[in-house]
Short mmCIF file of C-alpha atoms and ligand atoms in Angstrom, two decimals:
data_model
loop_
_atom_site.label_atom_id
_atom_site.label_comp_id
_atom_site.label_asym_id
_atom_site.label_seq_id
_atom_site.Cartn_x
_atom_site.Cartn_y
_atom_site.Cartn_z
CA MET C 29 0.00 0.00 0.00
CA GLN C 30 3.02 2.26 -0.28
CA PHE C 31 2.48 3.44 -3.83
CA ASP C 32 -0.46 4.82 -5.69
CA MET C 33 -2.47 5.43 -2.59
CA LYS C 34 -5.68 7.25 -3.45
CA ILE C 35 -7.90 8.48 -0.65
CA LEU C 36 -11.38 9.89 -1.02
CA VAL C 37 -12.46 12.44 1.59
CA ILE C 38 -16.20 12.83 2.16
CA ASN C 39 -18.01 15.56 4.08
CA CYS C 40 -21.71 14.71 4.32
CA GLY C 41 -24.29 17.28 5.33
CA SER C 42 -27.99 16.57 5.67
CA SER C 43 -28.70 17.57 2.06
CA SER C 44 -25.22 17.95 0.62
CA LEU C 45 -22.02 15.98 0.14
CA LYS C 46 -18.59 17.43 -0.60
CA TYR C 47 -15.73 15.23 -1.78
CA GLN C 48 -12.06 15.38 -2.73
CA LEU C 49 -9.89 12.63 -4.10
CA PHE C 50 -6.22 12.81 -3.05
CA ASP C 51 -3.20 11.07 -4.47
CA MET C 52 -1.38 10.59 -1.17
CA ASP C 53 1.99 9.97 -2.82
CA ASN C 54 2.23 13.72 -3.35
CA GLU C 55 -0.96 14.97 -1.60
CA ALA C 56 -2.30 16.27 -4.92
CA VAL C 57 -6.05 16.74 -5.40
CA LEU C 58 -7.08 14.66 -8.43
CA ALA C 59 -10.76 15.62 -8.42
CA LYS C 60 -13.36 17.22 -6.21
CA GLY C 61 -17.02 17.99 -6.20
CA LEU C 62 -20.25 18.81 -4.51
CA VAL C 63 -23.60 17.04 -4.45
CA GLU C 64 -26.40 19.42 -3.54
CA ARG C 65 -30.09 19.19 -2.63
CA ILE C 66 -30.05 15.50 -1.71
CA GLY C 67 -33.67 14.48 -1.12
CA ILE C 68 -34.91 17.84 -2.45
CA ASP C 69 -36.14 18.83 -5.93
CA GLY C 70 -33.43 20.13 -8.25
CA SER C 71 -30.60 17.95 -6.96
CA GLN C 72 -27.29 17.92 -8.80
CA ILE C 73 -23.67 16.86 -8.73
CA LYS C 74 -20.90 19.23 -9.74
CA HIS C 75 -17.64 17.43 -10.42
CA THR C 76 -14.24 18.90 -11.24
CA LYS C 77 -11.26 16.97 -12.46
CA THR C 78 -8.16 18.96 -11.55
CA GLY C 79 -7.15 21.10 -14.50
CA MET C 80 -10.50 20.80 -16.26
CA ASP C 81 -13.76 22.75 -16.18
CA ALA C 82 -16.46 21.63 -13.75
CA VAL C 83 -19.27 19.46 -15.11
CA THR C 84 -22.73 19.64 -13.59
CA HIS C 85 -25.24 16.82 -13.83
CA ILE C 86 -28.80 17.58 -12.74
CA THR C 87 -30.60 14.38 -11.74
CA PRO C 88 -32.89 13.15 -8.95
CA ILE C 89 -30.79 12.24 -5.88
CA PRO C 90 -33.26 10.88 -3.32
CA ASP C 91 -30.72 9.87 -0.65
CA HIS C 92 -27.05 9.62 0.31
CA LYS C 93 -26.76 6.14 -1.22
CA VAL C 94 -27.56 7.53 -4.65
CA ALA C 95 -25.26 10.48 -3.98
CA ILE C 96 -22.31 8.17 -3.21
CA LYS C 97 -23.04 6.12 -6.33
CA LEU C 98 -22.97 9.31 -8.45
CA VAL C 99 -19.67 10.37 -6.89
CA LEU C 100 -18.10 6.97 -7.67
CA ASP C 101 -19.53 7.09 -11.21
CA ALA C 102 -18.06 10.59 -11.71
CA LEU C 103 -14.64 9.36 -10.52
CA LEU C 104 -14.83 6.51 -13.05
CA ASP C 105 -16.22 8.55 -15.95
CA LYS C 106 -14.35 8.15 -19.25
CA ASN C 107 -14.10 11.89 -19.87
CA HIS C 108 -13.83 13.67 -16.55
CA GLY C 109 -13.06 10.73 -14.26
CA VAL C 110 -9.69 9.98 -12.67
CA LEU C 111 -9.94 6.25 -11.86
CA SER C 112 -10.12 3.27 -14.19
CA SER C 113 -11.40 0.98 -11.44
CA LEU C 114 -12.75 1.45 -7.92
CA SER C 115 -10.07 -0.97 -6.73
CA GLU C 116 -7.65 1.97 -7.11
CA LEU C 117 -9.31 3.60 -4.09
CA SER C 118 -7.30 2.72 -0.98
CA ALA C 119 -9.48 4.20 1.75
CA ILE C 120 -12.21 6.71 2.55
CA GLY C 121 -12.00 9.45 5.18
CA HIS C 122 -15.15 11.02 6.59
CA ARG C 123 -15.57 14.31 8.36
CA VAL C 124 -17.70 13.67 11.45
CA VAL C 125 -19.00 16.69 13.33
CA HIS C 126 -19.42 15.35 16.87
CA GLY C 127 -17.35 12.73 18.62
CA ALA C 128 -18.31 13.87 22.15
CA GLU C 129 -16.01 12.38 24.81
CA GLU C 130 -15.99 9.08 22.93
CA PHE C 131 -13.32 10.19 20.45
CA ALA C 132 -10.20 12.22 21.26
CA THR C 133 -8.54 11.27 17.97
CA SER C 134 -9.49 10.12 14.50
CA VAL C 135 -10.48 6.48 14.32
CA LYS C 136 -10.79 3.57 11.89
CA ILE C 137 -14.49 2.82 11.55
CA ASP C 138 -15.87 -0.55 12.67
CA ALA C 139 -19.15 -1.74 14.19
CA LYS C 140 -18.21 -0.50 17.69
CA VAL C 141 -17.34 2.94 16.34
CA MET C 142 -20.69 3.07 14.52
CA ASP C 143 -22.47 2.34 17.82
CA ALA C 144 -20.54 5.15 19.50
CA LEU C 145 -21.36 7.55 16.63
CA LYS C 146 -25.03 6.76 17.11
CA ARG C 147 -24.70 7.53 20.83
CA CYS C 148 -23.39 10.99 19.83
CA ILE C 149 -26.51 11.84 17.77
CA PRO C 150 -28.36 13.71 20.55
CA LEU C 151 -25.41 16.14 20.75
CA ALA C 152 -25.47 16.94 17.00
CA PRO C 153 -28.95 15.97 15.79
CA LEU C 154 -28.59 17.75 12.44
CA HIS C 155 -25.05 16.72 11.55
CA ASN C 156 -24.18 13.28 12.92
CA PRO C 157 -27.08 11.42 11.24
CA ALA C 158 -25.88 12.75 7.85
CA ASN C 159 -22.30 11.67 8.62
CA ILE C 160 -23.56 8.20 9.60
CA MET C 161 -25.63 7.94 6.39
CA GLY C 162 -22.51 8.75 4.36
CA ILE C 163 -20.51 6.00 6.08
CA GLU C 164 -23.33 3.49 5.62
CA ALA C 165 -23.71 4.40 1.94
CA VAL C 166 -19.98 3.85 1.37
CA THR C 167 -20.11 0.52 3.23
CA GLU C 168 -22.90 -0.59 0.95
CA ALA C 169 -21.13 0.48 -2.24
CA LEU C 170 -17.63 -0.65 -1.23
CA PRO C 171 -18.05 -3.23 1.56
CA ASN C 172 -14.35 -3.95 2.04
CA ILE C 173 -12.82 -0.49 1.86
CA PRO C 174 -11.23 0.84 5.07
CA GLN C 175 -12.98 3.97 6.39
CA VAL C 176 -11.74 6.52 8.93
CA GLY C 177 -13.74 9.10 10.91
CA VAL C 178 -12.16 12.50 11.65
CA PHE C 179 -14.02 14.58 14.23
CA ASP C 180 -14.49 18.35 14.52
CA THR C 181 -14.47 17.96 18.28
CA ALA C 182 -11.52 15.58 18.78
CA PHE C 183 -8.67 18.11 18.95
CA HIS C 184 -10.40 19.93 21.83
CA GLN C 185 -10.63 16.84 24.04
CA THR C 186 -7.36 17.96 25.68
CA MET C 187 -9.09 20.98 27.31
CA PRO C 188 -8.78 20.94 31.11
CA ARG C 189 -11.97 20.45 33.09
CA HIS C 190 -12.03 24.05 34.31
CA ALA C 191 -12.21 25.16 30.66
CA PHE C 192 -15.04 22.86 29.63
CA ILE C 193 -17.37 22.61 32.63
CA TYR C 194 -20.24 25.10 32.61
CA GLY C 195 -21.57 26.72 35.76
CA VAL C 196 -24.77 24.66 35.77
CA PRO C 197 -25.61 21.76 38.10
CA TYR C 198 -22.85 19.15 37.69
CA GLU C 199 -25.43 16.36 37.25
CA TYR C 200 -26.24 17.80 33.83
CA TYR C 201 -22.69 17.05 32.71
CA GLU C 202 -23.07 13.49 33.96
CA LYS C 203 -26.65 12.97 32.78
CA HIS C 204 -26.84 14.94 29.55
CA LYS C 205 -23.12 15.33 28.67
CA ILE C 206 -23.52 19.12 28.83
CA ARG C 207 -20.07 20.74 28.57
CA ARG C 208 -17.95 22.77 26.16
CA TYR C 209 -16.84 20.58 23.24
CA GLY C 210 -15.57 23.05 20.64
CA PHE C 211 -15.55 22.56 16.86
CA HIS C 212 -13.35 23.24 13.79
CA GLY C 213 -10.75 21.05 15.57
CA THR C 214 -9.31 19.69 12.33
CA SER C 215 -8.66 23.25 11.14
CA HIS C 216 -7.17 24.48 14.43
CA TYR C 217 -4.91 21.41 14.50
CA PHE C 218 -3.83 21.89 10.88
CA VAL C 219 -2.97 25.60 11.08
CA SER C 220 -1.28 25.45 14.50
CA HIS C 221 0.99 22.61 13.35
CA ARG C 222 1.66 24.33 10.04
CA ALA C 223 2.60 27.54 11.89
CA ALA C 224 5.17 25.68 13.99
CA GLU C 225 6.51 24.01 10.84
CA MET C 226 6.80 27.34 9.01
CA LEU C 227 8.64 28.87 11.96
CA GLY C 228 10.91 25.85 12.28
CA GLN C 229 10.10 25.55 15.98
CA PRO C 230 8.78 22.57 17.96
CA ILE C 231 5.06 23.05 18.60
CA GLU C 232 5.59 21.76 22.16
CA LYS C 233 7.34 25.07 22.94
CA LEU C 234 4.77 27.42 21.41
CA LYS C 235 1.70 29.24 22.74
CA ILE C 236 -0.53 29.75 19.70
CA VAL C 237 -3.92 31.43 19.29
CA THR C 238 -5.67 30.25 16.11
CA CYS C 239 -8.53 32.35 14.71
CA HIS C 240 -10.71 30.34 12.31
CA LEU C 241 -12.96 33.09 10.95
CA GLY C 242 -15.44 32.04 8.27
CA ASN C 243 -19.22 31.78 8.11
CA GLY C 244 -18.76 29.90 11.34
CA SER C 245 -15.91 31.16 13.49
CA SER C 246 -13.95 29.93 16.46
CA ILE C 247 -10.80 30.91 18.31
CA THR C 248 -8.59 28.32 20.04
CA ALA C 249 -5.75 28.50 22.55
CA VAL C 250 -3.16 25.89 21.51
CA ASP C 251 -0.54 25.45 24.23
CA GLY C 252 2.33 23.13 23.34
CA GLY C 253 0.30 21.65 20.48
CA LYS C 254 -2.78 20.93 22.60
CA SER C 255 -6.11 22.74 22.59
CA VAL C 256 -6.57 24.19 26.09
CA ASP C 257 -9.61 26.37 25.38
CA THR C 258 -11.86 27.24 22.48
CA SER C 259 -14.63 29.75 21.87
CA MET C 260 -17.35 27.44 20.58
CA GLY C 261 -19.12 25.46 23.24
CA PHE C 262 -21.74 22.75 23.64
CA THR C 263 -22.80 23.76 20.13
CA PRO C 264 -21.22 25.85 17.35
CA LEU C 265 -23.45 28.80 18.34
CA ALA C 266 -21.09 30.02 21.06
CA GLY C 267 -18.11 32.37 20.85
CA VAL C 268 -17.55 35.29 18.49
CA LEU C 269 -20.08 36.88 16.14
CA MET C 270 -20.51 34.84 12.92
CA GLY C 271 -22.29 35.18 9.57
CA THR C 272 -25.75 34.39 10.91
CA ARG C 273 -24.95 33.13 14.44
CA SER C 274 -24.99 35.44 17.43
CA GLY C 275 -21.99 34.00 19.27
CA ASP C 276 -22.06 34.47 23.05
CA VAL C 277 -25.10 36.25 24.47
CA ASP C 278 -26.53 36.52 27.95
CA PRO C 279 -28.46 33.21 28.23
CA ALA C 280 -31.34 35.09 29.87
CA LEU C 281 -32.00 36.57 26.42
CA LEU C 282 -33.65 33.32 25.40
CA PRO C 283 -36.72 33.45 27.68
CA PHE C 284 -36.82 37.24 27.32
CA ILE C 285 -36.99 37.14 23.50
CA ALA C 286 -39.43 34.22 23.67
CA LYS C 287 -41.83 36.31 25.76
CA ALA C 288 -41.26 39.64 24.03
CA GLU C 289 -41.66 38.21 20.51
CA ASN C 290 -44.13 35.46 21.38
CA MET C 291 -41.84 32.69 20.17
CA ASN C 292 -41.15 29.20 21.46
CA LEU C 293 -37.60 28.16 22.40
CA ASP C 294 -37.00 26.40 19.07
CA GLN C 295 -37.85 29.62 17.26
CA VAL C 296 -35.46 31.61 19.46
CA ASP C 297 -32.77 28.99 18.85
CA ALA C 298 -33.31 29.36 15.08
CA LEU C 299 -33.20 33.15 15.42
CA LEU C 300 -29.82 33.02 17.17
CA ASN C 301 -28.43 30.51 14.65
CA LYS C 302 -29.84 31.83 11.37
CA LYS C 303 -30.89 35.45 11.67
CA SER C 304 -28.27 36.94 13.97
CA GLY C 305 -24.56 37.67 13.62
CA LEU C 306 -23.36 39.94 10.81
CA LEU C 307 -26.75 39.52 9.13
CA GLY C 308 -28.71 40.41 12.25
CA ILE C 309 -26.73 43.53 13.11
CA SER C 310 -26.21 44.86 9.58
CA GLY C 311 -29.67 43.88 8.36
CA LEU C 312 -27.95 43.35 4.98
CA SER C 313 -25.97 40.16 4.62
CA SER C 314 -24.18 37.35 6.40
CA ASP C 315 -21.30 37.66 3.93
CA LEU C 316 -18.48 39.83 5.23
CA ARG C 317 -17.66 41.06 1.72
CA ASP C 318 -21.12 42.66 1.47
CA VAL C 319 -20.86 44.05 4.98
CA GLU C 320 -17.38 45.49 4.29
CA SER C 321 -18.47 47.21 1.09
CA ALA C 322 -21.61 48.67 2.70
CA ALA C 323 -19.53 49.93 5.65
CA ALA C 324 -17.06 51.52 3.24
CA LYS C 325 -19.98 53.38 1.64
CA GLY C 326 -20.99 54.75 5.02
CA ASP C 327 -23.64 52.26 6.21
CA ALA C 328 -23.54 52.69 10.00
CA ARG C 329 -25.00 49.32 10.93
CA ALA C 330 -22.66 47.47 8.58
CA LYS C 331 -19.77 49.29 10.28
CA LEU C 332 -21.18 48.36 13.68
CA ALA C 333 -21.41 44.67 12.65
CA GLU C 334 -17.72 44.76 11.65
CA ASP C 335 -16.78 46.48 14.89
CA VAL C 336 -18.64 43.92 17.03
CA LEU C 337 -16.88 41.07 15.19
CA ASN C 338 -13.41 42.61 15.45
CA TYR C 339 -13.81 43.57 19.11
CA GLY C 340 -15.04 40.06 19.96
CA VAL C 341 -12.08 38.38 18.28
CA LYS C 342 -9.66 40.79 19.97
CA LYS C 343 -11.10 39.97 23.41
CA PHE C 344 -10.68 36.22 22.86
CA ILE C 345 -7.03 36.72 21.87
CA GLY C 346 -6.44 38.61 25.12
CA ALA C 347 -8.32 35.99 27.12
CA TYR C 348 -6.36 33.13 25.60
CA ALA C 349 -3.03 34.88 26.10
CA ALA C 350 -4.08 35.07 29.76
CA ALA C 351 -5.18 31.41 29.77
CA MET C 352 -1.78 30.28 28.44
CA GLY C 353 0.36 32.83 30.30
CA GLY C 354 1.53 34.36 27.01
CA ILE C 355 1.29 34.17 23.26
CA ASP C 356 4.02 33.46 20.71
CA VAL C 357 2.00 33.01 17.53
CA LEU C 358 -1.32 34.38 16.25
CA VAL C 359 -2.82 32.62 13.23
CA PHE C 360 -5.66 33.79 10.98
CA THR C 361 -7.45 31.25 8.79
CA ALA C 362 -10.70 30.41 6.91
CA GLY C 363 -12.67 32.66 4.53
CA VAL C 364 -12.50 35.85 6.60
CA GLY C 365 -9.15 35.19 8.30
CA GLU C 366 -7.41 34.36 5.03
CA ASN C 367 -8.98 37.11 2.93
CA SER C 368 -9.97 40.13 4.96
CA ALA C 369 -6.95 42.37 5.54
CA SER C 370 -9.17 44.93 7.26
CA THR C 371 -10.47 42.38 9.79
CA ARG C 372 -6.91 41.27 10.60
CA ALA C 373 -5.76 44.89 10.94
CA ALA C 374 -8.69 45.88 13.17
CA VAL C 375 -8.33 42.79 15.38
CA CYS C 376 -4.60 43.37 15.93
CA ASP C 377 -4.93 47.14 16.42
CA GLY C 378 -4.50 47.79 20.15
CA LEU C 379 -2.83 44.46 20.91
CA GLU C 380 0.67 45.97 20.76
CA PHE C 381 0.84 45.59 24.57
CA LEU C 382 0.85 41.80 24.00
CA GLY C 383 3.72 42.10 21.50
CA ILE C 384 1.43 41.90 18.45
CA LYS C 385 2.26 44.27 15.60
CA ILE C 386 1.46 43.66 11.96
CA ASP C 387 3.09 45.12 8.88
CA PRO C 388 0.37 46.88 6.84
CA VAL C 389 2.13 46.15 3.55
CA LYS C 390 2.53 42.43 4.28
CA ASN C 391 -1.05 42.31 5.57
CA ASP C 392 -2.35 43.70 2.28
CA MET C 393 -2.85 40.32 0.59
CA ARG C 394 -5.17 37.39 0.66
CA GLY C 395 -5.34 33.64 0.52
CA LYS C 396 -1.59 33.09 0.89
CA GLU C 397 0.51 31.41 3.54
CA MET C 398 2.49 34.28 4.99
CA GLU C 399 3.85 35.88 8.16
CA ILE C 400 2.41 39.39 8.38
CA SER C 401 4.01 40.64 11.59
CA ALA C 402 6.10 43.81 11.52
CA ALA C 403 9.82 43.72 12.13
CA GLY C 404 10.22 43.77 15.90
CA SER C 405 6.83 42.20 16.65
CA ARG C 406 7.40 39.75 19.51
CA VAL C 407 4.46 37.64 18.38
CA HIS C 408 4.54 35.96 14.97
CA VAL C 409 1.28 36.91 13.24
CA MET C 410 0.53 34.52 10.38
CA VAL C 411 -2.06 33.89 7.70
CA ILE C 412 -2.36 30.17 6.94
CA PRO C 413 -5.05 28.86 4.56
CA THR C 414 -6.73 25.94 6.27
CA ASN C 415 -7.08 22.56 4.59
CA GLU C 416 -9.40 20.30 6.55
CA GLU C 417 -9.74 17.85 3.65
CA LEU C 418 -5.99 17.27 3.47
CA MET C 419 -5.87 16.78 7.24
CA ILE C 420 -8.64 14.16 6.95
CA ALA C 421 -6.77 12.44 4.09
CA ARG C 422 -3.57 12.35 6.17
CA ASP C 423 -5.33 10.86 9.20
CA THR C 424 -7.03 8.33 6.92
CA LYS C 425 -3.69 7.29 5.44
CA ARG C 426 -2.23 6.93 8.95
CA LEU C 427 -5.10 4.90 10.42
CA ALA C 428 -6.76 2.94 7.62
CA PHE C 429 -4.27 0.09 7.25
P1 ADP B 8 -17.44 28.35 6.01
O1 ADP B 8 -17.46 28.61 7.47
O2 ADP B 8 -18.81 28.20 5.40
O3 ADP B 8 -16.43 27.30 5.54
P2 ADP B 8 -15.61 30.22 4.78
O4 ADP B 8 -14.44 29.83 5.60
O5 ADP B 8 -15.60 29.92 3.33
O6 ADP B 8 -16.96 29.73 5.39
O7 ADP B 8 -15.79 31.81 4.97
C1 ADP B 8 -16.81 32.52 4.35
C2 ADP B 8 -16.65 33.97 4.73
O8 ADP B 8 -15.41 34.48 4.21
C3 ADP B 8 -17.76 34.88 4.18
O9 ADP B 8 -18.23 35.75 5.20
C4 ADP B 8 -17.02 35.69 3.14
O10 ADP B 8 -17.55 36.97 3.02
C5 ADP B 8 -15.65 35.78 3.71
N1 ADP B 8 -14.71 36.17 2.66
C6 ADP B 8 -14.32 35.45 1.60
N2 ADP B 8 -13.51 36.21 0.79
C7 ADP B 8 -13.42 37.43 1.37
C8 ADP B 8 -12.74 38.66 1.05
N3 ADP B 8 -12.01 38.79 -0.05
N4 ADP B 8 -12.88 39.71 1.91
C9 ADP B 8 -13.63 39.59 3.02
N5 ADP B 8 -14.28 38.48 3.37
C10 ADP B 8 -14.18 37.42 2.57
#
């Protein structure tokens, strides 16, 4: 299994499926694609062979089984496929959202693991069932292929108890597993390790704050290579302001809004997840590009939305420097972190007292791996594009055989 190892990475949502096929001899992406509207009218698969234009096939896709079959067919297609036989596939890696306390690392999937994944469903009722369906669909199509699960929560299982226990009756932790879990772990792991590699320093010696800022955002304190705190919590609603999610609010807002707006708790939950954040404050868009351009034209609420985001991220950096007793490296990643020079500048402005100073010329770029700190900045400030799919492929290669 040394040569010609091809690994397919699958990220199943409830009505979508993203995939990437890697040649692990050189970590090149051979093909990738997206299946959308599974189980909904107008479903389609968009497939791209590296170096060629995308091809879109609109066809009924009633469930994940059909979706997987279409992905495998696309990979085998005479014109835009990249495999001549499915036997060329060495293993499949799945993104799994919630591993609870059952999984502190990625794992090769077997019957016991499937049972544990099912036990995690109450903690991620929208995501884990889709991940399980994806695994089952692959098992049906390719019964003998090794499969590996890579969890969004696993990297954060190293958090100390004082960072993950909430101030609610302790029985709820025991009975309902209520605690901080954290998410985006694969991304925080990837960029923190990449930062250490770029600096040529052992990660064990570094105190790193990683800012994954996208539609969903989270900040993590990585001390000596281990997550010691993270801004998302029991669910991905907690932490900083996001595209449509509120981030942290006073929990007493929930009953207050329910009464004031005559809503039930599910409606308030949906409001905080889908109608809040940048969208809620700006009243315009959940997309930071729209908010930035409206703010630049003088829209006061768009500017306020930006300010709330930047101030929130800045406070977490300060908090995590305190949690770790210092900070050596600050990393920005994901859609906003990689692309928005103005967010990075505003977040870092005022953090000079921590030794953080960025170079405005170096900062004026996007989507590139680069150190943007100014000469003399004690803290290395870095932009590192995240690559969760590659991380999943690497773990799959390590664990599948
Ligand atoms: P997800 O959490 O869905 O993976 P991404 O990491 O792709 O999201 O991030 C999406 C966010 O990145 C959007 O808010 C988008 O506006 C923002 N973004 C992408 N490109 C830019 C850019 N050039 N300037 C500012 N924001 C950007």
